[in-house]
């Protein structure tokens, strides 16, 4: 389920726009939700599968303001040997206007912080995740 | 040493004032600094002395804004059997105007989360901390 | 409607507990929701009725952790000549365990930052707000 | 001057690492400092020159932890017709280990939010900013 968030005064900054750093929390919320909807997150955590973000490329298309209701959409981008890309978008619920487009690349590390190879069941799990809806 | 912080746009909210939640981070910064200046924090952490805040009573006297330089002042309030109160103040560096007055009550817990009695060396450590300067 | 929030990793700190400052955001969310449910907030903002928090007294009863689902409950405390107290509680949705109890005192200021007297229609609006449910 | 920040518990998350969103605040701090060191920021703000970030590309090289002292380094990347890129790096003060590498692209907008052409004095101002030190 895509998170819906009503923008409040405390999300915004001097310019009355949602602050850059805050969007990263909204995007993180979207990724947890996506993982939760398509994986057994608790089992993964118990098995010491850690998610380490290695890159975020985020474009700020237009500024969200107090009282806007936003939707965070997330979907699978591509899967490499050790890394996964999630594609994300934050839009206005009423108008569909795009606030944010973002690619987040992460690896699955073991307890020692070493990236695991994405193969077998682990890879299958990710392949179950749908692409970002248009 | 009292933390000095220059207020930036990302600290402020819709009203162009520093947001309430942010002040709690500034106050936490002041407390770490105070502890660091008067205790061997690393040794305490290694010995599983955990600081758990149980109450914060914070008064917002006037709003800090972008470009203000603030100083966070902290000092010992009173020491009970298991709890300590730190008194804190956030002021404008140039004018001395008061933004925040706050009391923070915390306990020292062991690894299981149980409060330790404040006696002996542990109590002495806290008694070394000076009161909040006027 | 009482906000429900699922605690995520980014809400928590070194101790794996929700950080103190974050609770203030959760409480602010609860207050906006309460006001929205019982007042015409947009009209108030258009009329330059500003909400200025003057004191928060927050007790940390037990620590919320990742994956907990919390509920923020808010209700009317007392109304003075120029100030209003909201009583708030954050509990675990499943178990009812109490994480936070908090009193928030605020004033309604005009565009110049001067507190308005709470009388007439303005006072009636606040008297419509129910007390914190037990 | 490059900002120096001591990492505290409240900067870190469940994994005991500085949280992704927090790094964006550190980088914003670095950019303000860079601008302040090389421009008359107050004059620019009075003249309605607004800084709008349009893209951040941030790579997380290794995780900063509590008690680390970090330095945020920032420098001029390239200047386009309407956009400027700042290159930034966050390193460990003692060891020089790299935590973050980031490119931030922004435009200068007028009061209506339209990008200004970077030419004349405005462009000169940016050309005075040194490149990111190696």
Coordinates of C-alpha atoms in Angstrom, one line a residue:
Chain A
X1 CA 0.0 0.0 0.0
X2 CA 1.3 3.4 -0.9
X3 CA 1.8 5.7 2.1
X4 CA -0.4 8.8 2.2
X5 CA 0.9 11.6 4.2
X6 CA -0.8 15.0 5.0
X7 CA 1.9 17.7 5.0
X8 CA 2.0 19.6 8.3
X9 CA 3.8 22.7 9.3
X10 CA 6.6 20.7 10.9
X11 CA 7.4 19.1 7.6
X12 CA 8.1 22.4 6.0
X13 CA 10.9 24.9 6.2
X14 CA 11.5 28.6 5.8
X15 CA 10.3 28.7 2.2
X16 CA 7.1 27.0 3.4
X17 CA 8.1 24.0 1.3
X18 CA 8.7 20.4 2.6
X19 CA 12.4 20.3 3.4
X20 CA 14.7 18.2 1.3
X21 CA 15.8 15.9 4.1
X22 CA 12.2 15.2 5.0
X23 CA 11.5 13.7 1.6
X24 CA 14.1 11.1 2.3
X25 CA 12.1 10.0 5.3
X26 CA 8.9 9.8 3.1
X27 CA 10.8 7.8 0.5
X28 CA 12.2 5.5 3.2
X29 CA 8.6 5.0 4.5
X30 CA 7.6 4.0 1.0
X31 CA 10.4 1.5 0.7
X32 CA 9.5 -0.2 4.0
X33 CA 5.9 -0.4 2.9
X34 CA 6.9 -1.9 -0.5
X35 CA 9.1 -4.5 1.2
X36 CA 6.5 -5.3 3.8
X37 CA 3.9 -5.8 1.1
X38 CA 6.0 -8.3 -0.9
X39 CA 8.4 -10.0 1.5
X40 CA 8.6 -11.5 4.9
X41 CA 10.6 -8.6 6.4
X42 CA 10.8 -10.0 9.9
X43 CA 12.2 -13.3 8.7
X44 CA 14.8 -11.4 6.7
X45 CA 15.8 -9.3 9.7
X46 CA 16.0 -12.4 11.9
X47 CA 18.3 -14.0 9.2
X48 CA 20.6 -11.0 9.4
X49 CA 19.7 -9.6 5.9
X50 CA 20.4 -6.0 6.3
X51 CA 19.4 -3.3 3.7
X52 CA 22.1 -0.8 3.1
X53 CA 21.3 2.1 0.8
X54 CA 24.3 2.9 -1.4
X55 CA 22.9 5.7 -3.6
X56 CA 19.9 8.0 -3.8
X57 CA 19.3 10.1 -6.8
X58 CA 16.4 12.5 -6.1
X59 CA 14.9 15.1 -8.3
X60 CA 12.8 17.9 -6.8
X61 CA 10.1 18.6 -9.4
X62 CA 7.9 21.0 -7.5
X63 CA 7.5 21.8 -3.8
X64 CA 4.9 20.3 -1.5
X65 CA 3.3 22.6 1.0
X66 CA 1.3 22.4 4.2
X67 CA -2.1 20.7 3.8
X68 CA -1.1 18.9 0.6
X69 CA -1.8 15.2 0.7
X70 CA 1.0 13.3 -0.9
X71 CA 1.3 9.7 -2.0
X72 CA 4.6 7.9 -2.1
X73 CA 4.7 5.4 -4.9
X74 CA 7.5 2.8 -5.1
X75 CA 8.4 -0.1 -7.4
X76 CA 11.2 -2.3 -8.6
X77 CA 13.7 -0.9 -11.0
X78 CA 16.5 -3.3 -11.9
X79 CA 18.3 -6.0 -10.1
X80 CA 22.1 -6.5 -10.4
X81 CA 24.4 -9.1 -9.0
X82 CA 24.5 -7.5 -5.6
X83 CA 22.3 -4.4 -5.8
X84 CA 18.7 -3.5 -6.3
X85 CA 17.2 -0.2 -7.6
X86 CA 13.8 0.9 -6.4
X87 CA 12.1 3.7 -8.4
X88 CA 10.0 6.1 -6.4
X89 CA 7.7 9.0 -7.0
X90 CA 5.9 11.4 -4.7
X91 CA 2.7 12.9 -6.1
X92 CA -0.2 15.1 -5.0
X93 CA -3.1 12.8 -4.2
X94 CA -5.7 15.2 -5.7
X95 CA -4.0 16.6 -8.7
X96 CA -1.4 13.9 -9.5
X97 CA 1.3 16.7 -9.7
X98 CA 4.7 15.2 -9.3
X99 CA 6.8 16.5 -6.4
X100 CA 9.7 14.0 -6.4
X101 CA 11.2 11.4 -8.6
X102 CA 13.9 9.2 -7.1
X103 CA 16.1 6.1 -7.6
X104 CA 17.3 4.3 -4.6
X105 CA 20.1 1.7 -5.0
X106 CA 20.7 -0.7 -2.1
X107 CA 22.5 -3.9 -1.3
X108 CA 21.6 -6.7 1.0
X109 CA 24.4 -7.2 3.5
X110 CA 25.1 -9.9 5.9
X111 CA 25.8 -9.3 9.6
X112 CA 29.4 -8.3 8.8
X113 CA 28.3 -5.7 6.3
X114 CA 29.3 -7.6 3.2
X115 CA 26.9 -7.5 0.2
X116 CA 25.2 -10.9 -0.5
X117 CA 24.9 -12.1 -4.0
X118 CA 21.4 -11.8 -5.3
X119 CA 20.5 -15.2 -6.4
X120 CA 18.1 -18.1 -5.7
X121 CA 15.2 -17.4 -3.3
X122 CA 16.5 -13.9 -2.3
X123 CA 16.4 -12.8 -6.0
X124 CA 13.0 -14.4 -6.5
X125 CA 11.7 -12.4 -3.6
X126 CA 12.7 -9.1 -5.3
X127 CA 11.4 -10.2 -8.7
X128 CA 8.0 -10.5 -7.1
X129 CA 7.9 -6.8 -6.5
X130 CA 6.0 -4.9 -9.2
X131 CA 7.5 -2.0 -11.2
X132 CA 6.6 1.6 -10.4
X133 CA 3.1 2.2 -11.7
X134 CA 2.9 5.0 -14.3
Chain B
X1 CA 31.5 24.0 26.4
X2 CA 28.1 25.3 25.5
X3 CA 27.0 24.4 21.9
X4 CA 26.6 27.3 19.6
X5 CA 24.3 26.8 16.6
X6 CA 23.5 29.0 13.7
X7 CA 19.9 28.6 12.8
X8 CA 19.4 27.6 9.2
X9 CA 16.3 27.3 7.0
X10 CA 16.0 23.6 7.6
X11 CA 15.7 24.2 11.4
X12 CA 12.6 26.3 10.9
X13 CA 9.0 25.6 10.0
X14 CA 6.0 27.1 8.3
X15 CA 6.0 30.0 10.7
X16 CA 9.7 30.7 10.0
X17 CA 10.4 29.7 13.6
X18 CA 12.6 26.9 14.9
X19 CA 10.2 23.9 15.2
X20 CA 9.4 22.5 18.7
X21 CA 10.9 19.1 18.0
X22 CA 14.2 20.6 16.8
X23 CA 14.7 22.3 20.1
X24 CA 14.8 18.9 21.8
X25 CA 17.7 18.0 19.6
X26 CA 19.5 21.2 20.5
X27 CA 18.9 20.4 24.2
X28 CA 20.1 16.9 23.8
X29 CA 23.3 18.2 22.2
X30 CA 23.7 20.5 25.2
X31 CA 23.3 17.6 27.6
X32 CA 25.9 15.4 25.8
X33 CA 28.3 18.3 25.8
X34 CA 27.7 18.8 29.5
X35 CA 28.3 15.2 30.3
X36 CA 31.3 15.0 28.1
X37 CA 32.9 18.0 29.8
X38 CA 32.5 16.5 33.3
X39 CA 32.5 12.8 33.0
X40 CA 34.2 9.9 31.3
X41 CA 31.2 9.1 29.0
X42 CA 32.9 6.4 27.1
X43 CA 33.8 4.5 30.3
X44 CA 30.2 4.9 31.4
X45 CA 28.8 3.5 28.2
X46 CA 31.3 0.6 28.3
X47 CA 30.0 -0.2 31.8
X48 CA 26.4 -0.2 30.5
X49 CA 25.3 2.9 32.2
X50 CA 22.5 4.1 30.0
X51 CA 20.9 7.5 30.2
X52 CA 17.1 7.4 30.0
X53 CA 15.2 10.6 29.9
X54 CA 11.9 10.3 31.9
X55 CA 10.6 13.9 31.7
X56 CA 11.2 17.1 29.8
X57 CA 9.4 20.3 30.8
X58 CA 10.1 22.8 28.1
X59 CA 8.9 26.4 27.9
X60 CA 9.0 28.3 24.6
X61 CA 9.7 31.9 25.5
X62 CA 10.3 33.4 22.1
X63 CA 10.9 32.0 18.7
X64 CA 14.4 31.6 17.1
X65 CA 14.6 32.4 13.4
X66 CA 17.0 31.7 10.5
X67 CA 20.4 33.3 11.0
X68 CA 20.1 33.7 14.8
X69 CA 23.1 32.3 16.6
X70 CA 21.9 30.4 19.7
X71 CA 23.8 29.1 22.7
X72 CA 22.6 26.1 24.6
X73 CA 23.4 26.4 28.3
X74 CA 23.0 23.4 30.7
X75 CA 23.7 22.8 34.3
X76 CA 22.9 20.5 37.2
X77 CA 19.5 20.9 38.9
X78 CA 19.0 18.4 41.7
X79 CA 19.9 14.8 42.3
X80 CA 17.4 12.4 43.8
X81 CA 17.8 8.7 44.8
X82 CA 17.6 7.5 41.2
X83 CA 17.0 10.6 39.1
X84 CA 18.9 13.7 38.0
X85 CA 17.5 17.0 36.7
X86 CA 19.5 19.1 34.3
X87 CA 18.4 22.7 33.9
X88 CA 18.8 24.2 30.4
X89 CA 18.4 27.4 28.6
X90 CA 18.7 28.5 25.0
X91 CA 19.5 32.1 24.4
X92 CA 20.5 34.4 21.6
X93 CA 24.3 34.8 21.5
X94 CA 24.2 38.5 20.6
X95 CA 21.3 39.8 22.6
X96 CA 21.0 37.3 25.4
X97 CA 17.2 37.0 24.7
X98 CA 15.8 33.7 26.0
X99 CA 14.2 31.3 23.6
X100 CA 13.9 28.2 25.7
X101 CA 13.9 27.2 29.4
X102 CA 13.8 23.5 30.1
X103 CA 14.1 20.9 32.8
X104 CA 15.2 17.4 31.8
X105 CA 14.9 14.6 34.3
X106 CA 16.7 11.3 33.6
X107 CA 17.7 8.1 35.3
X108 CA 20.8 6.0 34.9
X109 CA 19.7 2.5 33.9
X110 CA 21.7 -0.7 33.8
X111 CA 21.7 -3.0 30.7
X112 CA 18.3 -4.4 31.7
X113 CA 16.7 -1.0 31.8
X114 CA 16.5 -0.8 35.6
X115 CA 17.4 2.5 37.3
X116 CA 20.6 2.5 39.3
X117 CA 20.8 4.1 42.8
X118 CA 22.7 7.3 42.6
X119 CA 25.3 6.8 45.3
X120 CA 29.1 6.6 45.7
X121 CA 31.3 7.4 42.7
X122 CA 28.3 7.7 40.3
X123 CA 26.7 10.4 42.5
X124 CA 30.1 12.2 43.0
X125 CA 30.4 12.4 39.2
X126 CA 27.1 14.2 38.9
X127 CA 27.9 16.5 41.9
X128 CA 30.9 17.7 39.9
X129 CA 28.7 19.3 37.3
X130 CA 28.1 23.0 37.9
X131 CA 24.7 24.6 38.1
X132 CA 23.2 26.4 35.2
X133 CA 24.9 29.8 35.0
X134 CA 22.6 32.8 35.4
Chain C
X1 CA -9.2 10.5 14.2
X2 CA -6.3 9.5 16.3
X3 CA -3.1 9.2 14.1
X4 CA -1.7 5.7 13.9
X5 CA 2.0 5.4 13.1
X6 CA 4.1 2.4 12.4
X7 CA 7.5 2.9 14.0
X8 CA 10.3 2.5 11.4
X9 CA 14.1 2.4 11.8
X10 CA 14.5 6.1 10.9
X11 CA 12.3 7.0 13.9
X12 CA 14.7 5.3 16.3
X13 CA 18.1 6.1 17.7
X14 CA 21.2 4.4 19.0
X15 CA 19.3 2.7 21.8
X16 CA 16.8 1.4 19.2
X17 CA 14.1 3.5 20.8
X18 CA 12.1 6.2 19.3
X19 CA 14.1 9.4 19.8
X20 CA 12.7 12.1 22.2
X21 CA 12.5 14.8 19.5
X22 CA 10.5 12.5 17.2
X23 CA 7.8 12.1 19.8
X24 CA 7.2 15.9 19.6
X25 CA 6.4 15.5 15.9
X26 CA 4.0 12.6 16.7
X27 CA 2.3 14.8 19.3
X28 CA 2.1 17.7 16.9
X29 CA 0.5 15.4 14.4
X30 CA -2.1 14.5 17.0
X31 CA -2.9 18.1 17.8
X32 CA -3.3 19.0 14.1
X33 CA -5.6 16.1 13.7
X34 CA -7.6 17.0 16.8
X35 CA -8.0 20.6 15.7
X36 CA -9.0 19.5 12.2
X37 CA -11.6 17.2 13.5
X38 CA -13.3 19.9 15.6
X39 CA -12.5 23.2 14.0
X40 CA -12.4 25.0 10.7
X41 CA -8.6 25.2 10.7
X42 CA -8.3 26.8 7.2
X43 CA -10.7 29.6 8.2
X44 CA -8.7 30.2 11.4
X45 CA -5.4 30.4 9.5
X46 CA -7.0 32.7 6.9
X47 CA -8.1 34.9 9.8
X48 CA -4.6 35.1 11.2
X49 CA -5.2 32.9 14.2
X50 CA -1.8 31.5 14.9
X51 CA -1.2 28.6 17.4
X52 CA 1.9 29.2 19.5
X53 CA 3.0 26.4 21.8
X54 CA 4.3 27.9 25.1
X55 CA 5.0 24.8 27.1
X56 CA 5.2 21.1 26.7
X57 CA 5.5 18.7 29.7
X58 CA 6.3 15.3 28.3
X59 CA 6.9 12.1 30.3
X60 CA 8.6 9.1 28.7
X61 CA 6.9 6.1 30.2
X62 CA 8.4 3.3 28.1
X63 CA 10.3 3.2 24.8
X64 CA 8.6 2.5 21.5
X65 CA 10.6 0.4 19.1
X66 CA 10.7 -0.4 15.4
X67 CA 7.6 -2.2 14.1
X68 CA 5.4 -1.1 17.0
X69 CA 2.2 0.5 15.9
X70 CA 1.4 3.5 18.1
X71 CA -1.7 5.6 18.5
X72 CA -1.6 9.3 19.4
X73 CA -4.6 10.3 21.6
X74 CA -5.3 13.9 22.2
X75 CA -8.1 15.8 24.1
X76 CA -9.0 19.1 25.7
X77 CA -7.4 19.8 29.1
X78 CA -8.4 23.2 30.4
X79 CA -9.0 26.6 28.9
X80 CA -7.7 29.7 30.6
X81 CA -8.1 33.4 29.6
X82 CA -5.6 33.2 26.9
X83 CA -4.2 29.7 26.9
X84 CA -5.4 26.2 26.2
X85 CA -4.0 22.9 27.4
X86 CA -4.2 19.7 25.3
X87 CA -3.6 16.4 27.1
X88 CA -2.0 13.7 25.0
X89 CA -1.0 10.1 25.3
X90 CA 0.9 7.8 23.0
X91 CA 0.1 4.1 23.4
X92 CA 0.8 0.8 21.8
X93 CA -2.1 -0.1 19.5
X94 CA -2.1 -3.8 20.3
X95 CA -1.2 -3.9 24.0
X96 CA -2.4 -0.4 25.2
X97 CA 1.0 0.1 26.9
X98 CA 1.7 3.7 27.5
X99 CA 4.7 5.3 25.9
X100 CA 4.1 9.0 26.4
X101 CA 2.0 11.3 28.5
X102 CA 2.1 14.9 27.7
X103 CA 0.5 18.3 28.4
X104 CA 0.8 20.9 25.7
X105 CA -0.1 24.5 26.5
X106 CA -0.6 27.0 23.7
X107 CA -2.0 30.4 23.0
X108 CA -3.8 31.8 20.0
X109 CA -1.9 34.8 18.7
X110 CA -2.9 37.4 16.2
X111 CA -0.7 38.3 13.2
X112 CA 1.5 40.5 15.5
X113 CA 2.2 37.6 17.8
X114 CA 0.0 38.9 20.7
X115 CA -2.2 36.4 22.5
X116 CA -6.0 36.7 21.8
X117 CA -8.4 36.5 24.7
X118 CA -10.3 33.2 24.6
X119 CA -13.9 34.3 24.6
X120 CA -17.0 34.2 22.5
X121 CA -17.0 32.0 19.4
X122 CA -13.3 31.2 19.7
X123 CA -13.8 29.8 23.2
X124 CA -16.9 27.9 22.0
X125 CA -14.8 26.2 19.3
X126 CA -12.4 24.9 21.9
X127 CA -15.1 23.8 24.3
X128 CA -16.4 21.5 21.5
X129 CA -13.2 19.4 21.7
X130 CA -13.7 16.3 23.8
X131 CA -11.4 15.4 26.8
X132 CA -8.7 12.8 26.4
X133 CA -10.4 9.4 26.4
X134 CA -9.2 7.2 29.3
Chain D
X1 CA 34.8 27.1 6.9
X2 CA 33.9 23.4 6.6
X3 CA 31.3 22.4 9.3
X4 CA 32.5 19.9 11.9
X5 CA 29.9 17.9 13.6
X6 CA 30.2 15.4 16.4
X7 CA 27.8 12.5 15.7
X8 CA 25.4 11.9 18.6
X9 CA 22.9 9.2 19.4
X10 CA 20.0 11.3 18.0
X11 CA 21.7 11.4 14.6
X12 CA 21.8 7.6 14.3
X13 CA 19.1 5.0 13.6
X14 CA 18.3 1.4 14.4
X15 CA 21.5 0.2 12.7
X16 CA 23.5 2.6 14.9
X17 CA 24.4 4.5 11.7
X18 CA 23.7 8.1 10.8
X19 CA 20.3 8.0 9.1
X20 CA 20.1 8.9 5.3
X21 CA 17.9 11.8 5.8
X22 CA 20.2 13.3 8.4
X23 CA 23.1 13.5 5.9
X24 CA 21.0 15.8 3.8
X25 CA 20.8 18.2 6.7
X26 CA 24.6 18.0 7.1
X27 CA 25.1 18.7 3.4
X28 CA 22.6 21.6 3.5
X29 CA 24.7 23.0 6.4
X30 CA 27.8 22.7 4.3
X31 CA 26.2 24.6 1.4
X32 CA 25.0 27.4 3.6
X33 CA 28.5 27.7 5.0
X34 CA 30.0 27.7 1.5
X35 CA 27.6 30.4 0.3
X36 CA 28.2 32.5 3.4
X37 CA 31.9 32.3 3.0
X38 CA 31.9 33.5 -0.6
X39 CA 28.7 35.6 -1.0
X40 CA 26.6 38.3 0.6
X41 CA 23.8 35.9 1.4
X42 CA 21.7 38.5 3.2
X43 CA 21.8 40.9 0.3
X44 CA 20.8 38.0 -2.1
X45 CA 17.8 37.1 0.1
X46 CA 16.8 40.7 0.4
X47 CA 16.9 40.9 -3.4
X48 CA 14.6 37.8 -3.6
X49 CA 17.2 35.4 -5.0
X50 CA 16.0 32.1 -3.8
X51 CA 18.0 28.8 -3.9
X52 CA 15.9 25.9 -5.1
X53 CA 17.6 22.5 -5.1
X54 CA 16.5 20.5 -8.2
X55 CA 18.6 17.3 -7.8
X56 CA 20.7 15.6 -5.2
X57 CA 22.8 12.5 -6.1
X58 CA 24.2 11.1 -2.9
X59 CA 26.4 8.0 -2.4
X60 CA 26.7 6.4 0.9
X61 CA 30.3 5.1 1.1
X62 CA 30.5 4.0 4.7
X63 CA 28.4 4.6 7.8
X64 CA 29.2 7.3 10.4
X65 CA 28.5 6.3 14.0
X66 CA 28.0 8.0 17.4
X67 CA 31.1 9.9 18.6
X68 CA 32.6 10.2 15.1
X69 CA 33.6 13.7 14.2
X70 CA 32.7 14.5 10.6
X71 CA 33.7 17.3 8.3
X72 CA 31.4 18.5 5.5
X73 CA 33.5 19.7 2.5
X74 CA 31.8 21.6 -0.3
X75 CA 33.0 23.2 -3.5
X76 CA 31.9 24.5 -6.9
X77 CA 31.2 21.9 -9.5
X78 CA 30.0 23.4 -12.8
X79 CA 27.8 26.3 -13.7
X80 CA 25.2 26.1 -16.5
X81 CA 22.9 28.7 -18.0
X82 CA 20.5 28.5 -15.0
X83 CA 21.9 25.8 -12.7
X84 CA 24.8 25.4 -10.4
X85 CA 26.3 22.1 -9.2
X86 CA 28.0 21.9 -5.8
X87 CA 30.2 18.9 -5.1
X88 CA 30.3 17.7 -1.5
X89 CA 32.0 15.1 0.6
X90 CA 31.6 14.1 4.2
X91 CA 34.7 12.6 5.8
X92 CA 36.0 11.4 9.2
X93 CA 38.0 14.2 10.7
X94 CA 40.6 11.9 12.2
X95 CA 41.0 9.2 9.6
X96 CA 39.9 10.9 6.4
X97 CA 37.6 8.0 5.7
X98 CA 34.8 9.0 3.2
X99 CA 31.2 8.6 4.4
X100 CA 29.4 10.5 1.7
X101 CA 29.9 11.9 -1.8
X102 CA 27.2 14.1 -3.2
X103 CA 26.3 16.4 -6.1
X104 CA 23.7 19.0 -5.5
X105 CA 22.2 20.9 -8.4
X106 CA 20.2 24.0 -7.8
X107 CA 18.8 27.1 -9.5
X108 CA 18.5 30.6 -8.4
X109 CA 14.8 31.6 -8.6
X110 CA 13.1 35.0 -8.4
X111 CA 10.2 35.7 -6.1
X112 CA 7.8 33.9 -8.5
X113 CA 9.9 30.8 -8.5
X114 CA 11.2 31.3 -12.1
X115 CA 14.9 30.4 -12.6
X116 CA 17.2 33.4 -13.2
X117 CA 19.8 33.3 -16.0
X118 CA 23.3 32.9 -14.5
X119 CA 25.2 35.8 -16.0
X120 CA 26.9 39.0 -15.1
X121 CA 27.5 39.7 -11.4
X122 CA 25.5 36.7 -10.3
X123 CA 27.6 34.4 -12.3
X124 CA 30.8 36.1 -11.1
X125 CA 29.7 35.5 -7.5
X126 CA 29.5 31.8 -8.1
X127 CA 32.8 31.6 -10.0
X128 CA 34.5 33.0 -6.9
X129 CA 33.7 29.7 -5.1
X130 CA 36.6 27.3 -5.0
X131 CA 36.3 23.7 -6.2
X132 CA 36.0 20.9 -3.7
X133 CA 39.4 20.2 -2.2
X134 CA 40.8 16.8 -2.9

